[in-house]
Amino acid sequence: MGANSSSISELPENEYLKKLSGAEPISENDPFWNQLLSFSFTTPTNSADLKLLEEATISICKSLVEKNPRTGNLGSLIKVFLSRTKELKISAECQNHLFIWQAHNALFIICCLLKVFISRMSEEELQLHFTYEEKAPGSYGTECEDLIEELLCCLIQLIVEIPLLDITYSISLEAVTTLIVFLSCQLFHKEILRESIIHKYLMHGRCLPYTSRLVKTLLYNFIRQERRPPPGTHVFQQQTDGGGLLYGIASGVATGLWTVFTLGGVGSKPTPQLEQCSPLANQSLLLLLVLANLTNAPDTPNPYRQAIMSFKNTQDSSAFSSSHPHAFQINFNSLYTALCEQQKSDQATLLLYMLLHQNSNVRTYVLARTDIENLVLPILEILYHVEERNSHHVYMALIILLILTEDDGFNRSIHEVILKNITWYAERVLTEISLGSLLILVVIRTIQYNMTRTRDKYLHTNCLAALANMSAQFRSLHQYAAQRIISLFSLLSKKHNKVLEQATQSLRGSLGSNDSPLPDYAQDLNVIEEVIRMMLEIINSCLTNSLHHNPNLVYALLYKRDLFEQFRTHPSFQDIMQNIDLVISFFSSRLEQAGAELSVERVLEIIKQGAVALPKDRLRKFPELKFKYVEEEQPEEFFIPYVWSLVYNSAVALYWNPRDIQLFTMDSG
């Protein structure tokens, strides 16, 4: 912070802020606006600084809410901003800082005011505040221009048309943030907004033609990860006499708004966190996710979601379909690289999920990559550190794996990619392992974590579905991966026996007492048996389709053969146990013939030889295990709160008072 708390406390007494929020209307042509907008500081990029700013200016905002119906000063400020933006593109090309500087300052004030207005009133009331203006006698019949639509359209034009330079970075960031604030009405509603004035403006009318350009620009902002330029890049040379943050302007502005207040002001050293991230990339991604998850209008689908679903690679020369009016082209190689590098954040993982699930062009491209490990490894790392991640980030990572494992080509190729020294895997030193074996290890670890901690059936189901999709393509499983498959089955077997014993004891105890209700052990037993059945199907799928490729799994199966005894005659598993029984019996017989005291190497050699000799026609064929990810019937109920929880918790988001938030109930970590 560039000022102490006592200086911030002087903001409510600032003469320009008091005049803005006062009882006197200010014409949009008044020289006052030049004075108000002649300040400079680096825009705050974290909630802590913004909280201080809001606390310091809340009385001013409240006063404006009260007085604006009579003065129309909010509308005048917006008109001043709109007039300043008309020359922005030329100003950027000519390196003319004045227009950019004052337009940025006007937009920053508008954004801060909007945040307070939106948190305190309905959209209908907000719309009225945009139409208030001082009227001359006899002018009551004149039509008011729609300032909300004009401002929204101006912000979108600013984002898509102003070139991203050092001097325009801050205003581009502010435009993206202001659009997020406009859409933040959702934060103050418990129910999902399905009819919204702001949504209507963005999906119809003047904003609609910019849909594809806006989505494309936001994606490129995410791809480029442009860091904030050094403080002071976008403003004039600082005066040396005066000691404040004022800048010399020919019009002779006297004391400005921020004479005693700065947030990371010119000359201050940015924090390490800010040096390592791109606020514009982060905010652009958040805005993109918000736009993509707006609910469909009654008469038209969400155009931003349509754009995300239909964009193509720049190398794709095929014609655009008329059924995709918002399609565009983007460089898939750059997008893929950015997605690989940014998976530590929830929002990047959510974007990857959306693209794989909804855009067939992206999914086809990703599955065709020869460096798929660059994408899969960050996803596996999310699952590996499940204790440190929120549940929704884990779900997204797991569903991404499920979508990828629907493709047989992916399931084959991951066993051909050999990795060395996976440093983040702590249970065991993995000096050399295939990507496929590592994926199996991480998914099994996630299942075991879920069994002991969260006990989430949905998580179990998706983990097992991913393993099942891969099982027919298992190749050259690492010995540790093979061991973990059998160890998981062992864990399930013990759990099954424990629940069965508890059910038996409970039933015996209930014979002498009719007072206490019985625990629902039958349901627990049914769930465990479903999981055991799935594990047996996964093992069986591997044995029937690629036994000769997986001697380590056969070895682990033989080593723990006693585990399967109890399931041989169980009515739920008899059919699936036939093949496993046959394999165990066949290889056990060959090992007995080879004699006792066999080394591990000799056992593996016998297994490899036996795999060739085993008559495949004796193995019973079962339907192929294939599971597809199916989105819930009402995905908005999950995704809209999730997206807004990401906005709320973002390091570079605006500060919202937690007491005002109604929708935000997600455990976003």
XYZ file of C-alpha atoms in Angstrom:
669
model
C 0.000 0.000 0.000
C 1.223 3.478 -0.898
C -0.625 5.241 1.899
C -1.496 4.577 5.519
C -4.998 4.212 6.896
C -5.254 7.842 7.987
C -4.750 9.070 4.424
C -7.326 6.613 3.078
C -9.763 7.895 5.674
C -9.588 11.318 4.023
C -11.255 10.045 0.847
C -14.834 10.611 2.086
C -13.927 14.310 2.506
C -12.407 14.670 -0.946
C -14.079 17.663 -2.597
C -14.409 16.044 -6.024
C -15.975 12.853 -4.708
C -18.334 14.882 -2.530
C -19.388 16.950 -5.512
C -19.951 13.827 -7.635
C -22.224 12.354 -4.974
C -23.779 15.655 -3.956
C -27.163 17.224 -4.617
C -26.090 19.373 -7.572
C -26.304 17.969 -11.114
C -23.052 18.144 -13.098
C -23.226 18.625 -16.839
C -21.192 16.207 -18.933
C -19.423 19.269 -20.410
C -18.369 20.647 -17.011
C -14.556 21.114 -16.521
C -15.084 19.243 -13.242
C -14.650 15.926 -15.058
C -11.104 16.802 -16.150
C -10.266 17.486 -12.538
C -11.973 14.353 -11.218
C -10.276 12.078 -13.731
C -6.748 13.456 -13.337
C -5.303 10.925 -10.921
C -3.004 7.979 -11.359
C -2.249 4.746 -9.564
C -1.819 1.104 -10.446
C -5.225 -0.536 -10.408
C -5.667 -2.827 -7.380
C -5.414 -6.500 -8.241
C -6.389 -8.211 -5.019
C -9.397 -8.264 -2.760
C -7.539 -6.933 0.281
C -6.665 -3.627 -1.405
C -10.130 -3.354 -2.904
C -11.716 -3.955 0.481
C -9.811 -0.962 1.857
C -10.914 1.116 -1.101
C -14.569 0.126 -0.676
C -14.533 0.828 3.045
C -13.033 4.256 2.394
C -15.558 5.235 -0.277
C -18.765 3.524 0.864
C -20.248 6.725 2.291
C -19.674 8.473 -1.051
C -21.367 5.602 -2.895
C -24.350 5.609 -0.549
C -24.741 9.329 -1.038
C -24.684 8.901 -4.824
C -27.316 6.138 -4.626
C -29.521 8.575 -2.696
C -28.896 11.725 -4.757
C -28.535 10.284 -8.279
C -32.315 10.147 -8.964
C -32.307 13.961 -8.777
C -28.876 14.733 -10.258
C -28.290 12.035 -12.878
C -24.551 12.345 -12.158
C -23.953 8.629 -12.741
C -25.319 9.028 -16.259
C -23.176 12.107 -16.819
C -20.054 10.223 -15.722
C -20.890 7.377 -18.126
C -21.426 9.829 -20.992
C -18.055 11.423 -20.226
C -16.462 7.961 -20.391
C -18.228 7.154 -23.672
C -17.003 10.405 -25.197
C -13.428 9.681 -24.071
C -13.476 6.204 -25.671
C -14.336 7.402 -29.183
C -10.711 8.223 -29.928
C -9.117 5.389 -27.959
C -8.046 3.254 -30.926
C -6.361 6.211 -32.633
C -4.884 7.298 -29.294
C -3.330 3.861 -28.812
C -1.864 3.858 -32.316
C -0.454 7.374 -31.841
C 0.749 6.693 -28.276
C -1.509 9.523 -27.073
C -1.709 8.868 -23.352
C -4.210 11.551 -22.362
C -7.394 9.963 -23.734
C -6.372 6.517 -22.514
C -5.448 7.814 -19.067
C -8.678 9.699 -18.436
C -10.881 7.012 -20.014
C -9.275 4.412 -17.732
C -9.849 6.558 -14.653
C -13.477 7.185 -15.606
C -14.050 3.457 -16.137
C -12.405 2.586 -12.839
C -14.772 4.929 -10.954
C -17.774 3.568 -12.898
C -16.746 -0.006 -12.035
C -16.425 0.777 -8.321
C -19.793 2.554 -8.295
C -21.497 -0.226 -10.239
C -20.297 -2.805 -7.746
C -21.991 -0.945 -4.901
C -25.168 -0.214 -6.889
C -25.559 -3.849 -7.983
C -25.082 -5.157 -4.457
C -27.775 -2.829 -3.101
C -30.567 -2.862 -5.675
C -32.403 -4.939 -8.238
C -31.642 -4.804 -11.947
C -34.850 -2.818 -12.498
C -33.755 -0.195 -9.980
C -30.268 -0.133 -11.521
C -31.808 0.481 -14.928
C -33.673 3.491 -13.526
C -30.422 4.971 -12.193
C -29.025 4.838 -15.719
C -31.955 6.869 -17.083
C -32.043 9.668 -14.494
C -30.895 13.026 -15.805
C -31.661 16.682 -15.216
C -34.402 17.779 -17.615
C -35.044 21.275 -18.824
C -38.635 22.582 -18.664
C -40.684 21.277 -21.554
C -38.344 18.364 -22.352
C -40.226 15.613 -20.537
C -41.373 13.919 -23.720
C -37.895 13.296 -25.116
C -36.630 9.720 -25.270
C -33.691 8.735 -23.045
C -30.852 6.849 -24.653
C -30.268 3.367 -23.253
C -27.036 3.965 -21.385
C -26.738 0.404 -20.090
C -26.724 -1.120 -23.571
C -24.470 1.660 -24.864
C -21.988 1.137 -22.022
C -21.990 -2.658 -22.439
C -21.463 -2.354 -26.162
C -18.683 0.200 -25.624
C -16.895 -2.136 -23.184
C -17.045 -5.021 -25.645
C -15.766 -2.792 -28.463
C -12.947 -1.626 -26.225
C -11.914 -5.230 -25.474
C -12.020 -6.457 -29.070
C -10.809 -3.375 -30.954
C -8.180 -1.636 -28.801
C -4.741 -3.175 -29.435
C -3.133 -4.630 -26.311
C -0.128 -2.404 -25.580
C 1.592 -1.338 -22.383
C -0.410 1.901 -22.378
C -3.748 0.110 -22.968
C -3.263 -2.889 -20.643
C -4.950 -1.249 -17.645
C -8.021 -0.035 -19.519
C -8.426 -3.437 -21.204
C -8.274 -5.095 -17.790
C -10.749 -2.575 -16.385
C -13.181 -3.196 -19.271
C -13.120 -6.963 -18.654
C -13.572 -6.447 -14.911
C -16.473 -4.039 -15.427
C -18.292 -6.613 -17.560
C -17.839 -9.154 -14.754
C -19.295 -6.596 -12.321
C -22.264 -6.004 -14.631
C -22.969 -9.733 -14.583
C -22.434 -10.045 -10.816
C -26.162 -9.588 -10.139
C -26.099 -13.407 -9.935
C -24.053 -13.238 -6.738
C -26.945 -11.577 -4.952
C -29.608 -14.133 -5.906
C -30.109 -17.549 -4.348
C -31.759 -18.884 -7.487
C -30.163 -19.161 -10.918
C -31.019 -16.046 -12.953
C -32.966 -17.122 -16.019
C -34.379 -13.729 -16.959
C -31.927 -10.875 -16.578
C -31.833 -7.409 -18.119
C -28.029 -7.526 -18.440
C -28.144 -11.015 -19.997
C -30.710 -9.783 -22.528
C -28.496 -6.878 -23.559
C -25.475 -9.169 -24.009
C -27.346 -11.834 -25.987
C -29.401 -9.554 -28.232
C -29.295 -6.228 -29.975
C -26.100 -4.247 -30.438
C -23.861 -6.617 -28.454
C -24.739 -9.797 -30.361
C -22.628 -9.140 -33.507
C -19.497 -8.966 -31.327
C -20.019 -12.442 -29.798
C -17.377 -14.392 -31.702
C -14.833 -11.544 -31.578
C -15.292 -11.180 -27.816
C -14.889 -14.918 -27.155
C -11.857 -15.038 -29.455
C -10.216 -12.018 -27.762
C -10.814 -13.424 -24.273
C -9.307 -16.753 -25.345
C -6.259 -15.024 -26.796
C -5.877 -12.981 -23.600
C -5.779 -16.286 -21.722
C -3.370 -17.824 -24.236
C -0.907 -14.936 -24.228
C -0.738 -14.540 -20.432
C 0.494 -10.952 -20.846
C 1.869 -9.645 -17.583
C 0.971 -6.244 -16.270
C 3.423 -3.641 -17.585
C 5.607 -1.763 -15.076
C 3.650 0.773 -12.973
C 3.416 4.183 -14.632
C 3.760 2.872 -18.193
C 0.339 4.145 -19.209
C 0.564 7.647 -17.707
C 2.492 10.874 -18.078
C 5.891 11.643 -16.684
C 5.493 12.146 -12.958
C 6.049 15.606 -11.574
C 8.948 15.890 -9.172
C 7.592 18.892 -7.319
C 4.561 18.190 -5.247
C 5.433 14.803 -3.840
C 2.039 13.307 -4.738
C 0.776 11.211 -7.595
C -0.411 14.139 -9.676
C 0.642 14.582 -13.254
C 1.143 17.785 -15.187
C -1.661 18.564 -17.567
C -1.821 21.655 -19.760
C -5.294 22.468 -18.504
C -3.762 23.156 -15.112
C -5.569 20.654 -12.930
C -4.998 21.449 -9.290
C -5.505 18.825 -6.598
C -6.690 15.495 -7.945
C -8.767 12.726 -6.436
C -5.870 10.604 -5.219
C -3.488 13.222 -3.855
C -3.021 11.196 -0.697
C -4.045 7.747 -1.795
C -2.438 5.071 -3.941
C -2.698 1.315 -4.307
C 0.656 0.013 -5.500
C 1.365 3.426 -6.988
C 3.922 4.556 -9.518
C 7.409 3.606 -8.479
C 6.286 0.944 -6.022
C 7.650 -2.555 -6.410
C 5.068 -5.164 -7.469
C 4.606 -8.171 -5.230
C 6.045 -11.526 -6.322
C 2.479 -12.817 -6.818
C 1.720 -10.079 -9.317
C 5.009 -10.619 -11.110
C 4.142 -14.250 -11.698
C 0.633 -13.879 -13.073
C -1.376 -12.051 -15.681
C -4.388 -10.215 -14.224
C -5.807 -9.655 -17.711
C -5.511 -13.344 -18.622
C -7.137 -14.376 -15.348
C -10.016 -11.891 -15.587
C -10.554 -12.691 -19.274
C -10.873 -16.391 -18.475
C -13.305 -15.701 -15.633
C -15.434 -13.486 -17.889
C -15.376 -16.145 -20.609
C -16.599 -18.791 -18.144
C -19.337 -16.487 -16.844
C -20.545 -15.684 -20.377
C -20.442 -19.338 -21.444
C -22.576 -20.324 -18.454
C -25.317 -17.739 -18.847
C -28.667 -19.493 -19.036
C -30.277 -19.745 -22.451
C -32.820 -17.084 -23.362
C -36.401 -18.364 -23.880
C -36.154 -17.893 -27.650
C -32.424 -18.278 -28.384
C -29.518 -20.352 -27.046
C -26.560 -18.693 -25.334
C -24.447 -17.289 -28.230
C -21.231 -17.294 -26.169
C -21.625 -20.998 -25.444
C -22.335 -21.563 -29.141
C -19.098 -19.760 -30.013
C -17.100 -21.913 -27.597
C -18.692 -25.068 -28.979
C -17.956 -24.317 -32.624
C -14.626 -22.493 -33.076
C -12.012 -24.192 -35.270
C -8.269 -24.370 -35.740
C -6.640 -21.713 -37.912
C -5.259 -24.576 -40.016
C -8.759 -25.880 -40.712
C -9.731 -24.650 -44.193
C -13.220 -26.182 -44.246
C -16.172 -23.827 -44.623
C -18.117 -22.686 -41.576
C -21.504 -24.310 -41.124
C -24.551 -22.069 -41.285
C -25.753 -23.770 -38.103
C -22.821 -22.170 -36.239
C -23.330 -18.416 -36.689
C -20.728 -17.477 -34.050
C -17.909 -19.785 -35.162
C -14.373 -18.424 -35.611
C -10.809 -19.696 -35.913
C -8.035 -19.711 -33.342
C -4.531 -21.181 -33.138
C -5.033 -24.588 -31.486
C -1.330 -25.119 -30.862
C -1.126 -21.935 -28.762
C -4.371 -22.818 -26.974
C -3.092 -26.324 -26.185
C 0.177 -24.947 -24.794
C -1.669 -22.479 -22.538
C -4.048 -25.169 -21.276
C -1.102 -27.439 -20.431
C 0.689 -24.679 -18.528
C -2.248 -23.273 -16.547
C -3.931 -26.336 -15.016
C -3.060 -25.352 -11.450
C -6.059 -23.015 -11.464
C -9.666 -24.181 -11.224
C -10.741 -21.888 -14.017
C -8.214 -23.288 -16.526
C -9.288 -26.849 -15.693
C -12.937 -25.847 -16.089
C -12.151 -24.309 -19.489
C -10.366 -27.502 -20.571
C -13.392 -29.544 -19.478
C -15.768 -27.296 -21.435
C -13.663 -27.459 -24.585
C -13.203 -31.241 -24.489
C -16.852 -31.844 -23.669
C -18.497 -29.304 -25.981
C -16.104 -28.561 -28.847
C -15.474 -31.633 -31.037
C -12.779 -29.761 -33.001
C -10.706 -29.209 -29.849
C -11.283 -32.758 -28.614
C -10.142 -34.263 -31.927
C -7.062 -32.042 -31.961
C -6.076 -32.871 -28.368
C -6.475 -36.618 -28.892
C -4.249 -36.412 -31.976
C -1.366 -34.722 -30.135
C 1.823 -36.741 -29.849
C 2.758 -34.916 -26.622
C -0.445 -35.736 -24.743
C 1.596 -36.191 -21.553
C 1.965 -32.397 -21.329
C -1.776 -32.177 -20.745
C -2.372 -35.376 -18.784
C 0.423 -34.932 -16.227
C -0.965 -31.643 -14.779
C -4.405 -33.294 -14.525
C -2.908 -36.269 -12.684
C -1.077 -33.910 -10.351
C -4.409 -32.268 -9.432
C -5.825 -35.684 -8.512
C -2.655 -36.697 -6.691
C -2.891 -33.641 -4.440
C -6.573 -34.277 -3.794
C -6.213 -33.256 -0.133
C -5.154 -29.743 -1.172
C -7.782 -29.235 -3.892
C -11.443 -28.357 -3.593
C -13.839 -31.111 -4.581
C -15.010 -29.362 -7.756
C -11.473 -29.025 -9.128
C -10.989 -32.747 -8.501
C -14.294 -33.558 -10.239
C -13.329 -31.522 -13.301
C -9.916 -33.229 -13.514
C -11.494 -36.659 -13.170
C -14.188 -35.984 -15.783
C -11.481 -34.770 -18.181
C -9.736 -38.143 -17.781
C -13.038 -39.934 -18.320
C -13.655 -37.994 -21.550
C -10.117 -38.747 -22.773
C -10.396 -42.473 -21.939
C -13.493 -42.765 -24.137
C -11.022 -42.805 -27.048
C -9.231 -46.122 -27.725
C -6.371 -44.320 -29.461
C -5.688 -42.360 -26.285
C -5.832 -45.542 -24.198
C -3.222 -47.181 -26.435
C -0.906 -44.202 -26.811
C -0.535 -43.448 -23.093
C 1.173 -46.818 -22.578
C 3.734 -45.924 -25.227
C 4.796 -42.692 -23.497
C 7.631 -43.434 -21.049
C 8.177 -40.940 -18.212
C 11.240 -40.567 -16.034
C 11.492 -39.356 -12.429
C 7.986 -38.216 -11.484
C 9.083 -36.008 -8.596
C 5.601 -35.187 -7.234
C 4.697 -38.857 -6.738
C 5.874 -39.465 -3.169
C 4.709 -43.007 -2.272
C 7.412 -44.649 -4.316
C 10.350 -43.587 -6.458
C 9.273 -43.908 -10.079
C 12.422 -43.680 -12.171
C 10.727 -44.963 -15.318
C 7.029 -45.623 -15.887
C 4.536 -45.337 -18.727
C 1.963 -42.551 -18.663
C -0.755 -45.220 -18.680
C 0.620 -46.942 -15.569
C 0.976 -43.599 -13.788
C -2.616 -42.715 -14.653
C -3.756 -46.037 -13.141
C -1.733 -45.381 -9.973
C -3.172 -41.907 -9.473
C -6.777 -42.955 -10.135
C -6.462 -45.887 -7.715
C -4.975 -43.554 -5.108
C -7.959 -41.238 -5.594
C -10.343 -44.166 -5.061
C -8.552 -45.185 -1.855
C -8.573 -41.601 -0.582
C -12.293 -41.394 -1.316
C -12.964 -44.680 0.503
C -11.316 -43.456 3.691
C -12.287 -39.749 3.609
C -15.074 -38.358 1.458
C -16.957 -41.567 0.541
C -18.439 -39.960 -2.532
C -20.187 -42.497 -4.790
C -20.012 -40.138 -7.787
C -16.220 -39.900 -7.436
C -15.932 -43.690 -7.149
C -18.080 -44.242 -10.200
C -16.069 -41.897 -12.424
C -12.698 -43.270 -11.263
C -13.796 -46.829 -11.989
C -15.332 -45.786 -15.310
C -11.987 -44.304 -16.430
C -10.142 -47.498 -15.429
C -12.771 -49.613 -17.168
C -12.425 -47.616 -20.396
C -8.664 -48.201 -20.326
C -8.686 -51.836 -19.212
C -8.858 -53.519 -22.635
C -5.859 -51.435 -23.757
C -3.618 -52.010 -20.709
C -0.092 -52.589 -22.009
C 3.147 -53.434 -20.181
C 1.752 -52.392 -16.805
C 4.411 -51.309 -14.359
C 4.811 -53.847 -11.558
C 3.756 -51.232 -8.994
C 0.615 -50.360 -10.984
C -0.276 -54.070 -11.189
C 0.268 -54.436 -7.434
C -1.944 -51.431 -6.700
C -4.804 -52.857 -8.781
C -4.752 -56.053 -6.729
C -4.192 -54.099 -3.483
C -7.321 -52.060 -4.180
C -9.252 -55.267 -4.697
C -7.826 -56.541 -1.395
C -8.992 -53.395 0.383
C -12.486 -53.774 -1.070
C -12.542 -57.435 -0.082
C -11.704 -56.610 3.557
C -14.331 -53.881 3.598
C -16.877 -56.309 2.179
C -16.107 -58.881 4.898
C -16.318 -56.227 7.625
C -19.710 -54.939 6.520
C -20.972 -58.500 6.091
C -19.869 -59.332 9.642
C -21.490 -56.153 11.016
C -24.728 -56.987 9.226
C -24.704 -60.528 10.639
C -24.050 -59.330 14.212
C -26.697 -56.643 13.906
C -29.233 -59.182 12.694
C -28.456 -61.508 15.613
C -28.730 -58.680 18.109
C -32.062 -57.573 16.729
C -33.656 -60.975 17.381
C -33.849 -60.154 21.070
C -34.920 -56.527 20.714
C -37.541 -54.817 18.589
C -36.913 -51.296 19.885
C -33.910 -49.994 17.907
C -33.925 -49.723 14.086
C -31.352 -51.732 12.157
C -28.532 -49.887 10.382
C -28.852 -50.086 6.614
C -26.015 -52.557 6.108
C -27.772 -54.021 3.081
C -27.335 -50.769 1.179
C -23.651 -50.513 2.208
C -23.107 -54.098 1.134
C -24.791 -53.477 -2.199
C -22.549 -50.458 -2.928
C -19.366 -52.371 -2.046
C -20.418 -55.345 -4.156
C -21.053 -53.031 -7.121
C -17.504 -51.672 -6.802
C -16.028 -55.181 -6.390
C -17.937 -56.321 -9.466
C -16.502 -53.395 -11.433
C -12.950 -54.191 -10.281
C -13.365 -57.827 -11.321
C -14.659 -56.691 -14.724
C -11.620 -54.407 -15.136
C -9.208 -57.255 -14.305
C -11.143 -59.634 -16.558
C -11.139 -57.112 -19.437
C -7.372 -56.853 -19.248
C -6.906 -60.636 -19.096
C -9.190 -61.364 -22.039
C -7.882 -58.565 -24.290
C -4.205 -58.126 -23.448
C -3.036 -60.862 -21.085
C 0.177 -61.476 -23.069
C 1.063 -57.772 -22.727
C 0.737 -57.728 -18.918
C 2.858 -60.356 -17.138
C 3.139 -58.100 -14.070
C -0.639 -58.162 -13.556
C -0.721 -61.979 -13.851
C 2.150 -62.131 -11.334
C 0.259 -59.910 -8.863
C -2.892 -61.958 -9.409
C -1.066 -65.213 -8.618
C 0.678 -63.707 -5.605
C -2.686 -62.731 -4.073
C -4.753 -65.616 -5.479
C -6.303 -66.363 -2.068
C -8.203 -63.056 -2.221
C -10.456 -64.410 -4.944
C -11.460 -67.666 -3.216
C -14.481 -66.215 -1.402
C -15.927 -64.708 -4.590
C -15.743 -67.890 -6.656
C -19.115 -69.170 -5.453
C -20.707 -65.783 -4.722
C -23.848 -65.448 -6.884
C -22.990 -61.840 -7.825
C -19.530 -62.730 -9.136
C -19.655 -66.332 -10.343
C -19.809 -65.474 -14.035
C -16.983 -62.924 -14.047
C -14.820 -65.166 -11.818
C -14.718 -67.965 -14.419
C -12.027 -66.295 -16.530
C -9.979 -65.143 -13.535
C -10.206 -68.652 -12.074
C -9.069 -70.159 -15.356
C -6.049 -67.834 -15.571
C -5.048 -68.467 -11.935
C -5.390 -72.258 -12.350
C -3.529 -72.337 -15.675
C -0.511 -70.342 -14.501
C -0.438 -71.936 -11.027
C -0.157 -75.341 -12.710
C 2.745 -74.197 -14.891
C 4.563 -72.736 -11.889
C 4.123 -75.987 -9.934
C 5.603 -77.916 -12.852
C 8.615 -75.566 -12.846
C 9.417 -76.467 -9.246
C 9.857 -74.539 -6.002
C 12.150 -71.643 -5.020
C 11.598 -69.726 -8.264
C 13.021 -66.226 -8.602
C 10.824 -63.292 -9.627
C 12.551 -63.177 -13.000
C 11.922 -66.916 -13.563
C 8.234 -66.586 -12.600
C 7.786 -63.714 -15.059
C 9.497 -65.743 -17.764
C 7.116 -68.664 -17.169
C 4.136 -66.275 -17.259
C 5.274 -64.801 -20.591
C 5.680 -68.271 -22.071
C 2.321 -69.388 -20.675
C 0.521 -66.345 -22.045
C 1.351 -67.566 -25.542
C 0.240 -71.124 -24.778
C -3.059 -70.249 -23.023
C -5.949 -71.169 -25.366
C -7.866 -67.894 -25.793
C -11.075 -69.642 -26.842
C -11.438 -70.955 -23.302
C -11.865 -67.420 -21.989
C -15.480 -66.315 -21.929
C -16.251 -63.110 -23.834
C -18.017 -60.305 -21.999
C -19.411 -57.052 -23.438
C -16.752 -54.394 -23.888
C -16.445 -52.012 -20.945
C -17.216 -48.518 -22.219
C -18.460 -45.572 -20.203
C -19.254 -42.118 -21.535
C -19.472 -38.936 -19.535
C -23.029 -37.601 -19.495
C -23.656 -34.111 -18.163
C -26.405 -33.653 -15.614
C -29.854 -32.635 -16.869
C -29.533 -29.193 -15.248
C -25.816 -28.375 -15.434
C -26.495 -24.724 -14.532
C -27.249 -25.787 -10.962
C -23.623 -26.913 -10.628
C -21.666 -24.761 -13.046
C -23.112 -21.295 -12.407
C -22.455 -21.348 -8.635
C -19.067 -22.956 -9.323
C -18.028 -20.270 -11.808
C -19.122 -17.468 -9.498
C -17.269 -19.056 -6.599
C -14.129 -18.860 -8.762
C -14.800 -15.189 -9.515
C -15.462 -14.489 -5.851
C -12.224 -16.127 -4.727
C -9.992 -14.939 -7.550
C -6.830 -13.175 -6.439
C -7.496 -10.372 -8.907
C -11.269 -10.170 -8.545
C -13.180 -7.256 -7.114
C -13.928 -7.364 -3.437
C -17.495 -8.294 -2.518
C -18.727 -8.185 1.045
C -19.410 -11.818 2.081
C -22.493 -10.698 4.016
C -24.148 -9.580 0.779
C -23.513 -12.776 -1.185
C -26.488 -15.132 -1.506
C -25.520 -17.526 -4.274
C -21.985 -18.171 -3.047
C -22.222 -21.439 -1.139
C -19.509 -23.476 -2.867
C -16.588 -25.007 -0.978
C -14.103 -23.503 -3.404
C -11.135 -23.886 -1.115
